[in-house]
C-alpha cells in the first residue's frame, strides 16, 4: 500500500510527501528534478523520470509493481503562466502528455486512485468575487488550459475504466511548513516580495486602479501546509464508496489584496516597504477568491492558517 507522488521533490509535493510519511504511509516519489530538489524528501525512494518522455509509461508500470503502489498524487507539471504563453506546445506536451502516460500506466497496472493537482487558473477571469466549482471554466492562458484538460482526462479515465479520481483547484499557494521546504522558485507574489526585500529593492504592484478595496488585485492565499493536508483528505475520500464530487477548490475563502500582502510582510519583518506602482499585468483578474464550502463539507477540510501565518513562516525560514 504505497502512495506514489509525482513532483514529490517540488515545493508543494515535498510537503505532501512529508505529511504522508509522518502519518506512516509508504511513499515513493517520481520527479525529473528539473525544478525539484532531492534533499527535500530525505530517504523516501526517488525515481528520476520525466513523465512526458517516450518509455515513461513502462517505467511507471515497473515502479508501480516494484513499490506496490495503490494510489497516486500527481503534482508534476510546468506551472509558470508567462512561460506557458511563450511555450504553449511544450506545456501541452509536459502537462497533458505526462498525465496521459501516467493514466495509461495506472490503467495497465490497475492502480485506481488519483489525486490530481489542478488550479484556480482553470477559471480564467470569472465574473464573481468568489468562485465555486460549478463556474464555467474559461482559462485565459495555456497553463490553465492544460490543467482543465487534465481534469477532463481524469474524468474520462473514471468513465472508461473506473479510476477513482479527485482534482484539487489550488488558489494562491504560499508559505512553508518547514524551513527546508520554502519555495525556491521566485515566480509568485510572496517569494517575489521577499526577494525584493533581500535585494533592497521596492516590490512592484501591477496596477492600483482595480475595482477592489484598495485598488490592487485580490487573491486567496492558502498556506502550503493546509494545501498539502487537503491532498491527504482527498486520498482518504477516494477510499469511500460513494463520491458525489471530483473537483474541489482549495483556498481559504478570504481575499487579500497585493497591498495587504506587502503590508503584512512589512509588519512581520519590521521593515519599511514602499512599493513601486506599475501598470496592470495582462491576464490578471481583479479578484479571484475561492468558495470553499464544498471541500469543507465533503472532505471536512478547512484552512487552519491565515495570511499572517503564511508570511511569518517564510520570514522564519529565510531567517
Ligand atoms: C498574485 C497577484 C499579480 C507579482 C498564480 C498562477 C498559478 C495559480 C494561482 C496554482 C496578482 C500581483 C504579482 C508582482 C504583483 N496557482 N503581483 N507584483 O497570477 O494570481 O496566479 O497563482 O496553479 O500559480 O496562476 O499569482 O503570484 O503571479 O500574482 O502585483 O511582482 O500579485 O498581479 O494580482 P496569480 P501571482
mmCIF file of C-alpha atoms and ligand atoms in Angstrom:
data_model
loop_
_atom_site.group_PDB
_atom_site.id
_atom_site.type_symbol
_atom_site.label_atom_id
_atom_site.label_comp_id
_atom_site.label_asym_id
_atom_site.label_seq_id
_atom_site.Cartn_x
_atom_site.Cartn_y
_atom_site.Cartn_z
ATOM 1 C CA UNK A 1 0.000 0.000 0.000
ATOM 2 C CA UNK A 2 2.274 2.765 -1.253
ATOM 3 C CA UNK A 3 1.410 6.296 -2.394
ATOM 4 C CA UNK A 4 3.329 7.477 -5.452
ATOM 5 C CA UNK A 5 3.800 11.250 -5.535
ATOM 6 C CA UNK A 6 4.837 12.724 -8.890
ATOM 7 C CA UNK A 7 6.631 16.034 -8.469
ATOM 8 C CA UNK A 8 7.236 14.969 -4.876
ATOM 9 C CA UNK A 9 10.616 16.744 -4.720
ATOM 10 C CA UNK A 10 8.963 20.067 -5.539
ATOM 11 C CA UNK A 11 7.807 22.846 -3.206
ATOM 12 C CA UNK A 12 4.225 21.590 -2.774
ATOM 13 C CA UNK A 13 4.987 17.924 -3.455
ATOM 14 C CA UNK A 14 7.608 17.705 -0.714
ATOM 15 C CA UNK A 15 5.037 18.974 1.799
ATOM 16 C CA UNK A 16 2.640 16.217 0.688
ATOM 17 C CA UNK A 17 5.416 13.604 0.948
ATOM 18 C CA UNK A 18 6.416 14.730 4.433
ATOM 19 C CA UNK A 19 2.836 14.680 5.742
ATOM 20 C CA UNK A 20 2.235 11.211 4.251
ATOM 21 C CA UNK A 21 5.486 9.864 5.725
ATOM 22 C CA UNK A 22 4.728 11.469 9.095
ATOM 23 C CA UNK A 23 1.382 9.699 9.271
ATOM 24 C CA UNK A 24 3.048 6.384 8.447
ATOM 25 C CA UNK A 25 2.159 5.948 4.771
ATOM 26 C CA UNK A 26 4.692 4.269 2.483
ATOM 27 C CA UNK A 27 5.714 6.732 -0.225
ATOM 28 C CA UNK A 28 7.694 6.686 -3.446
ATOM 29 C CA UNK A 29 8.490 9.845 -5.426
ATOM 30 C CA UNK A 30 8.759 10.261 -9.193
ATOM 31 C CA UNK A 31 10.389 13.543 -10.177
ATOM 32 C CA UNK A 32 12.618 14.650 -13.085
ATOM 33 C CA UNK A 33 14.485 17.024 -10.716
ATOM 34 C CA UNK A 34 14.269 19.835 -13.274
ATOM 35 C CA UNK A 35 12.750 22.000 -10.514
ATOM 36 C CA UNK A 36 12.589 19.533 -7.634
ATOM 37 C CA UNK A 37 15.319 19.175 -5.007
ATOM 38 C CA UNK A 38 16.118 15.584 -3.915
ATOM 39 C CA UNK A 39 17.236 16.604 -0.404
ATOM 40 C CA UNK A 40 13.671 17.750 0.380
ATOM 41 C CA UNK A 41 12.446 14.139 0.534
ATOM 42 C CA UNK A 42 15.128 12.640 2.779
ATOM 43 C CA UNK A 43 15.267 8.831 2.476
ATOM 44 C CA UNK A 44 11.977 8.493 0.591
ATOM 45 C CA UNK A 45 12.662 6.378 -2.531
ATOM 46 C CA UNK A 46 13.059 8.531 -5.643
ATOM 47 C CA UNK A 47 12.637 7.505 -9.292
ATOM 48 C CA UNK A 48 14.043 10.231 -11.538
ATOM 49 C CA UNK A 49 11.770 10.368 -14.582
ATOM 50 C CA UNK A 50 10.213 12.934 -16.954
ATOM 51 C CA UNK A 51 6.640 11.680 -17.346
ATOM 52 C CA UNK A 52 6.376 13.159 -20.847
ATOM 53 C CA UNK A 53 9.218 11.117 -22.322
ATOM 54 C CA UNK A 54 8.932 8.008 -24.506
ATOM 55 C CA UNK A 55 9.111 4.942 -22.301
ATOM 56 C CA UNK A 56 7.753 6.775 -19.248
ATOM 57 C CA UNK A 57 4.618 4.617 -19.193
ATOM 58 C CA UNK A 58 6.572 1.375 -18.958
ATOM 59 C CA UNK A 59 8.906 2.810 -16.316
ATOM 60 C CA UNK A 60 5.854 3.863 -14.301
ATOM 61 C CA UNK A 61 4.283 0.376 -14.583
ATOM 62 C CA UNK A 62 7.569 -1.103 -13.336
ATOM 63 C CA UNK A 63 7.651 1.402 -10.459
ATOM 64 C CA UNK A 64 4.048 0.652 -9.502
ATOM 65 C CA UNK A 65 4.908 -3.055 -9.255
ATOM 66 C CA UNK A 66 8.271 -2.622 -7.517
ATOM 67 C CA UNK A 67 6.778 -0.458 -4.761
ATOM 68 C CA UNK A 68 3.271 -1.994 -4.507
ATOM 69 C CA UNK A 69 1.713 1.353 -5.423
ATOM 70 C CA UNK A 70 -2.025 1.620 -4.793
ATOM 71 C CA UNK A 71 -2.618 5.378 -5.249
ATOM 72 C CA UNK A 72 -1.067 8.370 -6.993
ATOM 73 C CA UNK A 73 -0.848 12.070 -6.136
ATOM 74 C CA UNK A 74 0.056 13.852 -9.371
ATOM 75 C CA UNK A 75 1.741 17.231 -8.956
ATOM 76 C CA UNK A 76 4.493 17.046 -11.595
ATOM 77 C CA UNK A 77 3.795 19.839 -14.096
ATOM 78 C CA UNK A 78 5.097 23.092 -15.521
ATOM 79 C CA UNK A 79 3.295 25.937 -13.752
ATOM 80 C CA UNK A 80 4.619 29.311 -14.919
ATOM 81 C CA UNK A 81 1.777 31.233 -16.556
ATOM 82 C CA UNK A 82 4.065 33.575 -18.507
ATOM 83 C CA UNK A 83 6.229 30.693 -19.726
ATOM 84 C CA UNK A 84 3.117 28.828 -20.869
ATOM 85 C CA UNK A 85 2.197 31.776 -23.105
ATOM 86 C CA UNK A 86 5.673 31.659 -24.698
ATOM 87 C CA UNK A 87 5.790 27.825 -24.991
ATOM 88 C CA UNK A 88 2.198 26.524 -25.334
ATOM 89 C CA UNK A 89 3.150 23.336 -27.188
ATOM 90 C CA UNK A 90 5.742 22.391 -24.572
ATOM 91 C CA UNK A 91 3.199 22.977 -21.804
ATOM 92 C CA UNK A 92 0.719 20.725 -23.620
ATOM 93 C CA UNK A 93 3.385 18.046 -24.063
ATOM 94 C CA UNK A 94 4.637 18.237 -20.492
ATOM 95 C CA UNK A 95 1.404 18.708 -18.561
ATOM 96 C CA UNK A 96 -1.129 16.841 -20.698
ATOM 97 C CA UNK A 97 1.249 14.355 -22.337
ATOM 98 C CA UNK A 98 2.767 13.496 -18.976
ATOM 99 C CA UNK A 99 -0.661 12.850 -17.471
ATOM 100 C CA UNK A 100 -1.662 10.708 -20.456
ATOM 101 C CA UNK A 101 1.366 8.480 -19.837
ATOM 102 C CA UNK A 102 0.559 8.310 -16.148
ATOM 103 C CA UNK A 103 -3.082 7.353 -16.741
ATOM 104 C CA UNK A 104 -2.107 4.695 -19.286
ATOM 105 C CA UNK A 105 0.320 3.191 -16.767
ATOM 106 C CA UNK A 106 -2.281 3.282 -13.981
ATOM 107 C CA UNK A 107 -4.814 1.500 -16.197
ATOM 108 C CA UNK A 108 -2.277 -1.157 -17.197
ATOM 109 C CA UNK A 109 -1.208 -1.756 -13.596
ATOM 110 C CA UNK A 110 -4.756 -1.417 -12.153
ATOM 111 C CA UNK A 111 -3.725 1.469 -9.876
ATOM 112 C CA UNK A 112 -7.110 3.090 -9.493
ATOM 113 C CA UNK A 113 -6.791 6.101 -7.160
ATOM 114 C CA UNK A 114 -5.604 9.530 -8.322
ATOM 115 C CA UNK A 115 -5.433 12.977 -6.720
ATOM 116 C CA UNK A 116 -4.751 15.494 -9.497
ATOM 117 C CA UNK A 117 -3.165 18.899 -8.911
ATOM 118 C CA UNK A 118 -5.354 21.376 -10.760
ATOM 119 C CA UNK A 119 -5.564 25.143 -10.452
ATOM 120 C CA UNK A 120 -7.737 28.206 -9.990
ATOM 121 C CA UNK A 121 -6.218 29.194 -13.326
ATOM 122 C CA UNK A 122 -8.884 26.924 -14.880
ATOM 123 C CA UNK A 123 -11.463 29.644 -14.089
ATOM 124 C CA UNK A 124 -9.769 32.352 -16.152
ATOM 125 C CA UNK A 125 -11.430 35.674 -15.285
ATOM 126 C CA UNK A 126 -14.694 34.700 -13.582
ATOM 127 C CA UNK A 127 -17.332 37.366 -13.204
ATOM 128 C CA UNK A 128 -17.740 36.957 -9.455
ATOM 129 C CA UNK A 129 -15.894 37.701 -6.246
ATOM 130 C CA UNK A 130 -15.990 34.103 -5.061
ATOM 131 C CA UNK A 131 -15.951 31.141 -7.436
ATOM 132 C CA UNK A 132 -17.391 27.716 -6.768
ATOM 133 C CA UNK A 133 -16.584 24.535 -8.668
ATOM 134 C CA UNK A 134 -19.687 24.806 -10.874
ATOM 135 C CA UNK A 135 -18.491 28.009 -12.501
ATOM 136 C CA UNK A 136 -17.765 27.855 -16.226
ATOM 137 C CA UNK A 137 -14.054 27.258 -16.702
ATOM 138 C CA UNK A 138 -12.605 29.538 -19.384
ATOM 139 C CA UNK A 139 -8.815 29.505 -18.930
ATOM 140 C CA UNK A 140 -7.052 32.534 -20.419
ATOM 141 C CA UNK A 141 -3.574 31.030 -20.675
ATOM 142 C CA UNK A 142 -2.100 27.720 -21.831
ATOM 143 C CA UNK A 143 -1.154 26.750 -18.265
ATOM 144 C CA UNK A 144 -4.754 26.979 -17.097
ATOM 145 C CA UNK A 145 -5.921 25.125 -20.213
ATOM 146 C CA UNK A 146 -3.554 22.204 -19.517
ATOM 147 C CA UNK A 147 -4.989 21.943 -16.010
ATOM 148 C CA UNK A 148 -8.557 21.868 -17.310
ATOM 149 C CA UNK A 149 -7.562 19.287 -19.924
ATOM 150 C CA UNK A 150 -6.037 17.244 -17.113
ATOM 151 C CA UNK A 151 -9.269 17.289 -15.141
ATOM 152 C CA UNK A 152 -11.148 16.072 -18.208
ATOM 153 C CA UNK A 153 -8.609 13.278 -18.841
ATOM 154 C CA UNK A 154 -9.032 12.050 -15.268
ATOM 155 C CA UNK A 155 -12.820 12.136 -15.622
ATOM 156 C CA UNK A 156 -12.609 10.238 -18.916
ATOM 157 C CA UNK A 157 -10.495 7.542 -17.235
ATOM 158 C CA UNK A 158 -13.090 7.287 -14.460
ATOM 159 C CA UNK A 159 -15.816 6.696 -17.050
ATOM 160 C CA UNK A 160 -13.652 4.385 -19.148
ATOM 161 C CA UNK A 161 -12.140 2.022 -16.576
ATOM 162 C CA UNK A 162 -13.332 3.049 -13.128
ATOM 163 C CA UNK A 163 -10.469 5.304 -11.985
ATOM 164 C CA UNK A 164 -11.307 6.874 -8.624
ATOM 165 C CA UNK A 165 -10.132 10.480 -9.071
ATOM 166 C CA UNK A 166 -10.273 13.924 -7.497
ATOM 167 C CA UNK A 167 -8.986 17.223 -8.883
ATOM 168 C CA UNK A 168 -7.878 19.934 -6.451
ATOM 169 C CA UNK A 169 -8.013 23.502 -7.794
ATOM 170 C CA UNK A 170 -5.250 25.327 -5.966
ATOM 171 C CA UNK A 171 -5.675 29.029 -5.333
ATOM 172 C CA UNK A 172 -2.596 31.093 -4.446
ATOM 173 C CA UNK A 173 -0.235 28.839 -2.539
ATOM 174 C CA UNK A 174 2.425 30.373 -0.285
ATOM 175 C CA UNK A 175 4.294 29.895 2.992
ATOM 176 C CA UNK A 176 6.189 26.853 4.175
ATOM 177 C CA UNK A 177 5.517 24.083 6.674
ATOM 178 C CA UNK A 178 9.212 23.506 7.366
ATOM 179 C CA UNK A 179 12.186 25.839 6.962
ATOM 180 C CA UNK A 180 13.894 23.483 4.490
ATOM 181 C CA UNK A 181 10.850 23.318 2.199
ATOM 182 C CA UNK A 182 10.489 27.032 1.458
ATOM 183 C CA UNK A 183 9.551 27.853 -2.148
ATOM 184 C CA UNK A 184 12.791 28.414 -4.054
ATOM 185 C CA UNK A 185 11.073 29.418 -7.300
ATOM 186 C CA UNK A 186 10.706 33.198 -7.310
ATOM 187 C CA UNK A 187 7.628 33.063 -9.507
ATOM 188 C CA UNK A 188 4.749 34.306 -7.334
ATOM 189 C CA UNK A 189 3.951 37.388 -5.289
ATOM 190 C CA UNK A 190 5.125 36.311 -1.813
ATOM 191 C CA UNK A 191 8.598 34.997 -2.769
ATOM 192 C CA UNK A 192 8.997 37.973 -5.123
ATOM 193 C CA UNK A 193 8.353 40.434 -2.283
ATOM 194 C CA UNK A 194 10.884 38.688 -0.021
ATOM 195 C CA UNK A 195 13.458 38.689 -2.833
ATOM 196 C CA UNK A 196 12.916 42.414 -3.384
ATOM 197 C CA UNK A 197 13.359 42.960 0.352
ATOM 198 C CA UNK A 198 16.612 40.954 0.390
ATOM 199 C CA UNK A 199 17.924 42.986 -2.540
ATOM 200 C CA UNK A 200 16.916 46.310 -1.004
ATOM 201 C CA UNK A 201 14.576 46.961 -3.922
ATOM 202 C CA UNK A 202 10.957 48.118 -3.969
ATOM 203 C CA UNK A 203 8.431 45.409 -4.841
ATOM 204 C CA UNK A 204 6.248 46.134 -7.859
ATOM 205 C CA UNK A 205 2.455 46.388 -7.673
ATOM 206 C CA UNK A 206 0.827 45.570 -11.004
ATOM 207 C CA UNK A 207 -1.892 48.213 -11.010
ATOM 208 C CA UNK A 208 -3.595 50.158 -8.219
ATOM 209 C CA UNK A 209 -6.641 51.180 -10.237
ATOM 210 C CA UNK A 210 -8.557 47.904 -9.992
ATOM 211 C CA UNK A 211 -12.171 47.875 -8.735
ATOM 212 C CA UNK A 212 -11.134 46.462 -5.338
ATOM 213 C CA UNK A 213 -10.936 47.668 -1.705
ATOM 214 C CA UNK A 214 -7.589 49.424 -2.193
ATOM 215 C CA UNK A 215 -7.233 49.349 -5.979
ATOM 216 C CA UNK A 216 -4.873 46.371 -6.047
ATOM 217 C CA UNK A 217 -5.694 42.801 -7.113
ATOM 218 C CA UNK A 218 -7.221 40.449 -4.587
ATOM 219 C CA UNK A 219 -6.319 36.749 -4.350
ATOM 220 C CA UNK A 220 -6.969 33.833 -2.000
ATOM 221 C CA UNK A 221 -3.631 32.959 -0.352
ATOM 222 C CA UNK A 222 -3.571 29.447 1.115
ATOM 223 C CA UNK A 223 -0.778 28.041 3.290
ATOM 224 C CA UNK A 224 1.087 25.220 1.564
ATOM 225 C CA UNK A 225 0.742 23.066 4.700
ATOM 226 C CA UNK A 226 -3.042 23.389 4.549
ATOM 227 C CA UNK A 227 -2.931 22.616 0.840
ATOM 228 C CA UNK A 228 -0.836 19.507 1.473
ATOM 229 C CA UNK A 229 -3.299 18.367 4.157
ATOM 230 C CA UNK A 230 -6.073 18.666 1.561
ATOM 231 C CA UNK A 231 -4.284 16.015 -0.536
ATOM 232 C CA UNK A 232 -4.352 13.568 2.355
ATOM 233 C CA UNK A 233 -8.049 14.287 2.893
ATOM 234 C CA UNK A 234 -8.644 13.722 -0.836
ATOM 235 C CA UNK A 235 -6.779 10.389 -0.745
ATOM 236 C CA UNK A 236 -8.928 9.238 2.175
ATOM 237 C CA UNK A 237 -12.064 10.382 0.313
ATOM 238 C CA UNK A 238 -11.131 8.132 -2.621
ATOM 239 C CA UNK A 239 -11.417 5.121 -0.319
ATOM 240 C CA UNK A 240 -15.073 5.921 0.276
ATOM 241 C CA UNK A 241 -17.770 4.011 -1.604
ATOM 242 C CA UNK A 242 -19.966 6.948 -2.594
ATOM 243 C CA UNK A 243 -18.200 10.002 -4.028
ATOM 244 C CA UNK A 244 -20.543 12.743 -5.215
ATOM 245 C CA UNK A 245 -17.860 15.214 -6.395
ATOM 246 C CA UNK A 246 -14.484 15.002 -8.136
ATOM 247 C CA UNK A 247 -13.430 18.679 -8.217
ATOM 248 C CA UNK A 248 -12.637 20.778 -5.130
ATOM 249 C CA UNK A 249 -11.381 24.332 -4.651
ATOM 250 C CA UNK A 250 -8.518 24.613 -2.188
ATOM 251 C CA UNK A 251 -8.339 28.068 -0.660
ATOM 252 C CA UNK A 252 -9.326 29.968 2.457
ATOM 253 C CA UNK A 253 -12.397 31.786 1.124
ATOM 254 C CA UNK A 254 -10.732 35.046 2.232
ATOM 255 C CA UNK A 255 -9.305 37.568 -0.244
ATOM 256 C CA UNK A 256 -6.144 39.610 0.381
ATOM 257 C CA UNK A 257 -5.007 42.493 -1.821
ATOM 258 C CA UNK A 258 -1.460 42.922 -3.089
ATOM 259 C CA UNK A 259 -1.023 45.919 -0.774
ATOM 260 C CA UNK A 260 -2.302 43.888 2.176
ATOM 261 C CA UNK A 261 0.290 41.207 1.420
ATOM 262 C CA UNK A 262 3.043 43.794 1.204
ATOM 263 C CA UNK A 263 1.890 45.471 4.430
ATOM 264 C CA UNK A 264 1.816 42.090 6.185
ATOM 265 C CA UNK A 265 5.418 41.456 5.102
ATOM 266 C CA UNK A 266 6.361 44.922 6.442
ATOM 267 C CA UNK A 267 4.599 44.207 9.730
ATOM 268 C CA UNK A 268 6.071 40.704 10.216
ATOM 269 C CA UNK A 269 9.619 41.728 9.258
ATOM 270 C CA UNK A 270 9.536 45.200 10.840
ATOM 271 C CA UNK A 271 10.848 46.623 7.565
ATOM 272 C CA UNK A 272 9.618 49.763 5.823
ATOM 273 C CA UNK A 273 8.348 48.807 2.348
ATOM 274 C CA UNK A 274 7.282 51.370 -0.264
ATOM 275 C CA UNK A 275 6.247 49.532 -3.428
ATOM 276 C CA UNK A 276 6.528 50.850 -6.975
ATOM 277 C CA UNK A 277 3.163 51.097 -8.698
ATOM 278 C CA UNK A 278 3.398 49.628 -12.214
ATOM 279 C CA UNK A 279 0.826 49.269 -14.998
ATOM 280 C CA UNK A 280 -1.643 46.391 -14.814
ATOM 281 C CA UNK A 281 -0.372 42.929 -15.878
ATOM 282 C CA UNK A 282 -2.153 41.343 -18.861
ATOM 283 C CA UNK A 283 -4.446 38.481 -17.925
ATOM 284 C CA UNK A 284 -4.948 39.427 -14.295
ATOM 285 C CA UNK A 285 -8.456 39.260 -12.884
ATOM 286 C CA UNK A 286 -9.170 41.971 -10.270
ATOM 287 C CA UNK A 287 -10.483 39.419 -7.821
ATOM 288 C CA UNK A 288 -10.057 35.631 -7.583
ATOM 289 C CA UNK A 289 -11.204 34.025 -4.362
ATOM 290 C CA UNK A 290 -12.418 30.510 -3.584
ATOM 291 C CA UNK A 291 -15.827 29.428 -2.411
ATOM 292 C CA UNK A 292 -14.632 26.599 -0.137
ATOM 293 C CA UNK A 293 -17.988 25.297 1.058
ATOM 294 C CA UNK A 294 -17.719 22.046 -0.917
ATOM 295 C CA UNK A 295 -14.293 20.974 0.421
ATOM 296 C CA UNK A 296 -15.298 21.970 3.951
ATOM 297 C CA UNK A 297 -18.499 19.932 3.941
ATOM 298 C CA UNK A 298 -17.418 16.956 1.815
ATOM 299 C CA UNK A 299 -13.732 16.481 2.674
ATOM 300 C CA UNK A 300 -14.125 18.072 6.132
ATOM 301 C CA UNK A 301 -11.041 20.162 5.328
ATOM 302 C CA UNK A 302 -10.569 23.815 6.258
ATOM 303 C CA UNK A 303 -7.520 26.049 6.030
ATOM 304 C CA UNK A 304 -6.031 26.482 9.500
ATOM 305 C CA UNK A 305 -3.545 29.272 8.662
ATOM 306 C CA UNK A 306 -4.101 32.901 7.646
ATOM 307 C CA UNK A 307 -2.008 35.410 5.675
ATOM 308 C CA UNK A 308 -0.043 36.428 8.772
ATOM 309 C CA UNK A 309 0.905 32.767 9.374
ATOM 310 C CA UNK A 310 1.953 32.390 5.740
ATOM 311 C CA UNK A 311 4.242 35.420 5.797
ATOM 312 C CA UNK A 312 5.654 34.570 9.250
ATOM 313 C CA UNK A 313 6.535 31.029 8.071
ATOM 314 C CA UNK A 314 8.564 32.372 5.141
ATOM 315 C CA UNK A 315 10.291 35.016 7.253
ATOM 316 C CA UNK A 316 11.280 32.351 9.809
ATOM 317 C CA UNK A 317 12.576 30.011 7.072
ATOM 318 C CA UNK A 318 14.642 32.781 5.453
ATOM 319 C CA UNK A 319 15.928 33.583 8.961
HETATM 320 C C1 LIG B 1 -0.684 37.330 -7.481
HETATM 321 C C2 LIG B 1 -1.115 38.793 -7.556
HETATM 322 C C3 LIG B 1 -0.411 39.931 -9.553
HETATM 323 C C4 LIG B 1 3.881 39.794 -8.672
HETATM 324 C C5 LIG B 1 -0.917 32.110 -9.903
HETATM 325 C C6 LIG B 1 -0.828 31.123 -11.061
HETATM 326 C C7 LIG B 1 -0.896 29.755 -10.588
HETATM 327 C C8 LIG B 1 -2.095 29.510 -9.706
HETATM 328 C C9 LIG B 1 -2.572 30.766 -8.994
HETATM 329 C C10 LIG B 1 -1.596 27.274 -8.995
HETATM 330 C C11 LIG B 1 -1.601 39.187 -8.949
HETATM 331 C C12 LIG B 1 0.242 40.543 -8.315
HETATM 332 C C13 LIG B 1 2.496 39.633 -8.631
HETATM 333 C C14 LIG B 1 4.438 41.087 -8.514
HETATM 334 C C15 LIG B 1 2.230 41.990 -8.258
HETATM 335 N N1 LIG B 1 -1.752 28.566 -8.688
HETATM 336 N N2 LIG B 1 1.697 40.714 -8.422
HETATM 337 N N3 LIG B 1 3.585 42.144 -8.306
HETATM 338 O O1 LIG B 1 -1.218 35.338 -11.142
HETATM 339 O O2 LIG B 1 -2.709 35.121 -9.047
HETATM 340 O O3 LIG B 1 -1.838 33.125 -10.214
HETATM 341 O O4 LIG B 1 -1.393 31.501 -8.740
HETATM 342 O O5 LIG B 1 -1.796 26.768 -10.028
HETATM 343 O O6 LIG B 1 0.323 29.524 -9.918
HETATM 344 O O7 LIG B 1 -1.912 31.280 -11.932
HETATM 345 O O8 LIG B 1 -0.265 34.631 -8.903
HETATM 346 O O9 LIG B 1 1.642 35.360 -7.544
HETATM 347 O O10 LIG B 1 1.700 35.802 -10.053
HETATM 348 O O11 LIG B 1 0.176 37.116 -8.603
HETATM 349 O O12 LIG B 1 1.477 42.968 -8.095
HETATM 350 O O13 LIG B 1 5.687 41.298 -8.545
HETATM 351 O O14 LIG B 1 0.013 39.614 -7.274
HETATM 352 O O15 LIG B 1 -0.829 40.964 -10.438
HETATM 353 O O16 LIG B 1 -2.667 40.091 -8.795
HETATM 354 P P1 LIG B 1 -1.554 34.648 -9.862
HETATM 355 P P2 LIG B 1 0.928 35.706 -8.791
#
